[in-house]
Amino acid sequence: MKPVPPPRVLVLRALGLGDLLAAVPALRGLRRGFPDHEIVLATPPSLRDAALATGAVDTILPATAPRRGVPVLTGWHGAPPDIAVDLHGNGPESYAALAALRPRRILAYACPPADGLPPPGWEREDHERERWCRLLRAWGIEADPGDVRLPRPSCPSPAPDAVVVHPGAEAAARCWPVRRYSAVVRGLLAEGHRVVVTGGPAEAELAAAVAEGAGLGPRDVLSGGLPFARLSALIADAGCVVSGDTGPAHLAVAHGTPSVTLFGPVAPRLWGPPPDDPRHTALWYPGPPGDPHGTSADPSLLRIGADEVLAAALAHAGHRSTAGEGPTPEGFRPVEAQGRA
């Protein structure tokens, strides 16, 4: 007799690397809440290795849609999911994509009332990690928004102890100017630090431009999209990570690696590192709300100067420590107006 397959939990989070890492606390809550279920994550196939590295996902259902839209989950086969969980958004589109698979139960902000009880309300000011933990807690599933750490992969880092500078982001709104990144790299090199510039699959020209502006050689440009294990090892063993609000910044938090993250247009209180962790500095000038998917650099981001980014990076670089030990550069802080590069 064939063994009966376990019931399955289908989780929808078909977004980017940073989005996946922000959902790790919720995914681990589901893993603990449904220990006898198979956890299937609907996510882009490029994130398979990252999803499995969380220890909370058994397999993935490849799922993508243009412009961060809601995918059609036609790849699902077999019996309907026992539980479907919407970690993708709060609208009817993502709810409908899961409902089309006829799961026994759906956990979502867009759920219609069940058993006479409304679903939890969507709070615009929730931090992204807390948002999805709060959704699960509404159904009695414990989830800790601080449960973000990933194990270090077994492969070696391509640049141990280097300062990793990642100038790219999914949208131009979160891309700081090339010349300012180059100025930061030059300052780090002048202080004796090794620096590597990284870039995703479509960011080779961007990474090369930053390196060229800093006089950095090609061996220290790691662009074209490193495999996840090598990227994870690079970040885990880095002296510091300098980037905008994008995947490597979240990976630095996951590995406890010191980081300097440049925020704009989205505030760090919504997407940033834990505010009480001295390993991480979030640079941010409050301003009018902007479009995180806009086609030009956000004005709030452009208010951050190269001098203050360099100062923050130098305060962290080479001082890896656990929280509460070693040097304690300021973490979350709205920076004051200073000189600009």
Tab-separated table of N, CA, C and O in Angstrom, residues 43 57 76 91-92 100 102 108 131 144 156 162 166-167 170 176 193 195 199 203 222 271 287 289 300 311 315:
chain	number	residue	atom	x	y	z
A	43	THR	N	6.443	30.915	-5.302
A	43	THR	CA	7.448	31.980	-5.393
A	43	THR	C	8.194	31.831	-6.711
A	43	THR	O	8.142	30.754	-7.332
A	57	VAL	N	10.439	25.698	4.516
A	57	VAL	CA	9.768	25.371	3.262
A	57	VAL	C	10.252	24.018	2.775
A	57	VAL	O	11.454	23.755	2.750
A	76	TRP	N	-0.205	23.962	-9.671
A	76	TRP	CA	-0.594	23.107	-8.545
A	76	TRP	C	-1.237	21.832	-9.073
A	76	TRP	O	-2.126	21.874	-9.923
A	91	GLY	N	-5.297	42.199	-1.168
A	91	GLY	CA	-6.392	42.443	-2.093
A	91	GLY	C	-7.113	41.183	-2.518
A	91	GLY	O	-6.692	40.058	-2.217
A	92	PRO	N	-8.221	41.358	-3.240
A	92	PRO	CA	-9.008	40.192	-3.674
A	92	PRO	C	-8.296	39.337	-4.712
A	92	PRO	O	-8.608	38.156	-4.849
A	100	ALA	N	-9.127	29.660	-5.904
A	100	ALA	CA	-9.364	28.859	-7.104
A	100	ALA	C	-8.894	27.424	-6.941
A	100	ALA	O	-9.368	26.526	-7.652
A	102	ARG	N	-9.395	25.683	-4.253
A	102	ARG	CA	-10.368	25.072	-3.335
A	102	ARG	C	-9.728	24.500	-2.064
A	102	ARG	O	-9.958	23.342	-1.693
A	108	ALA	N	-5.889	34.881	5.271
A	108	ALA	CA	-5.571	36.050	4.450
A	108	ALA	C	-6.230	37.281	5.032
A	108	ALA	O	-7.265	37.198	5.700
A	131	ARG	N	3.709	42.411	10.074
A	131	ARG	CA	2.426	42.325	9.375
A	131	ARG	C	1.960	40.883	9.213
A	131	ARG	O	0.811	40.531	9.499
A	144	ASP	N	7.166	34.858	15.560
A	144	ASP	CA	8.028	35.867	16.168
A	144	ASP	C	8.684	36.697	15.077
A	144	ASP	O	9.494	36.174	14.305
A	156	PRO	N	32.424	28.318	0.562
A	156	PRO	CA	33.265	29.433	1.011
A	156	PRO	C	32.794	30.759	0.429
A	156	PRO	O	32.183	30.812	-0.644
A	162	ALA	N	35.408	41.234	3.246
A	162	ALA	CA	35.303	42.427	2.407
A	162	ALA	C	34.066	43.235	2.779
A	162	ALA	O	33.085	42.709	3.331
A	166	HIS	N	26.399	47.003	-2.736
A	166	HIS	CA	25.409	46.545	-3.721
A	166	HIS	C	24.599	47.752	-4.171
A	166	HIS	O	23.680	48.186	-3.476
A	167	PRO	N	24.896	48.316	-5.344
A	167	PRO	CA	24.235	49.558	-5.751
A	167	PRO	C	22.864	49.398	-6.386
A	167	PRO	O	22.149	50.386	-6.566
A	170	GLU	N	15.477	46.702	-7.254
A	170	GLU	CA	14.479	46.310	-8.248
A	170	GLU	C	13.942	47.513	-9.014
A	170	GLU	O	13.646	47.423	-10.206
A	176	TRP	N	20.483	54.651	-5.336
A	176	TRP	CA	21.310	55.827	-5.027
A	176	TRP	C	22.254	56.070	-6.199
A	176	TRP	O	22.647	55.126	-6.896
A	193	HIS	N	40.372	48.901	3.471
A	193	HIS	CA	39.388	47.825	3.398
A	193	HIS	C	39.313	47.254	1.986
A	193	HIS	O	39.386	48.008	1.003
A	195	VAL	N	37.008	45.956	-0.867
A	195	VAL	CA	35.623	46.218	-1.236
A	195	VAL	C	35.281	45.382	-2.463
A	195	VAL	O	36.081	45.297	-3.406
A	199	GLY	N	26.114	42.755	-8.061
A	199	GLY	CA	24.986	43.143	-8.898
A	199	GLY	C	24.188	41.932	-9.304
A	199	GLY	O	24.722	40.825	-9.407
A	203	GLU	N	22.381	43.758	-13.688
A	203	GLU	CA	23.068	44.910	-13.101
A	203	GLU	C	24.578	44.925	-13.354
A	203	GLU	O	25.326	45.596	-12.648
A	222	LEU	N	31.502	41.445	-8.586
A	222	LEU	CA	30.793	40.158	-8.602
A	222	LEU	C	29.373	40.420	-9.065
A	222	LEU	O	28.431	40.503	-8.282
A	271	TRP	N	10.303	48.601	6.691
A	271	TRP	CA	11.055	47.550	6.009
A	271	TRP	C	12.473	47.389	6.534
A	271	TRP	O	13.212	46.543	6.030
A	287	GLY	N	10.217	62.291	4.643
A	287	GLY	CA	9.676	63.176	3.622
A	287	GLY	C	8.322	62.681	3.167
A	287	GLY	O	7.780	61.705	3.709
A	289	PRO	N	5.430	60.710	1.256
A	289	PRO	CA	5.437	59.335	0.744
A	289	PRO	C	5.796	59.301	-0.734
A	289	PRO	O	5.389	60.166	-1.514
A	300	SER	N	13.897	61.609	-1.114
A	300	SER	CA	14.386	61.307	0.233
A	300	SER	C	15.697	60.552	0.183
A	300	SER	O	16.609	60.802	0.980
A	311	ALA	N	31.008	57.296	6.617
A	311	ALA	CA	31.235	57.308	8.064
A	311	ALA	C	30.564	56.122	8.742
A	311	ALA	O	31.146	55.469	9.621
A	315	ALA	N	32.405	52.843	10.556
A	315	ALA	CA	32.106	52.506	11.951
A	315	ALA	C	31.799	51.029	12.133
A	315	ALA	O	32.019	50.464	13.209
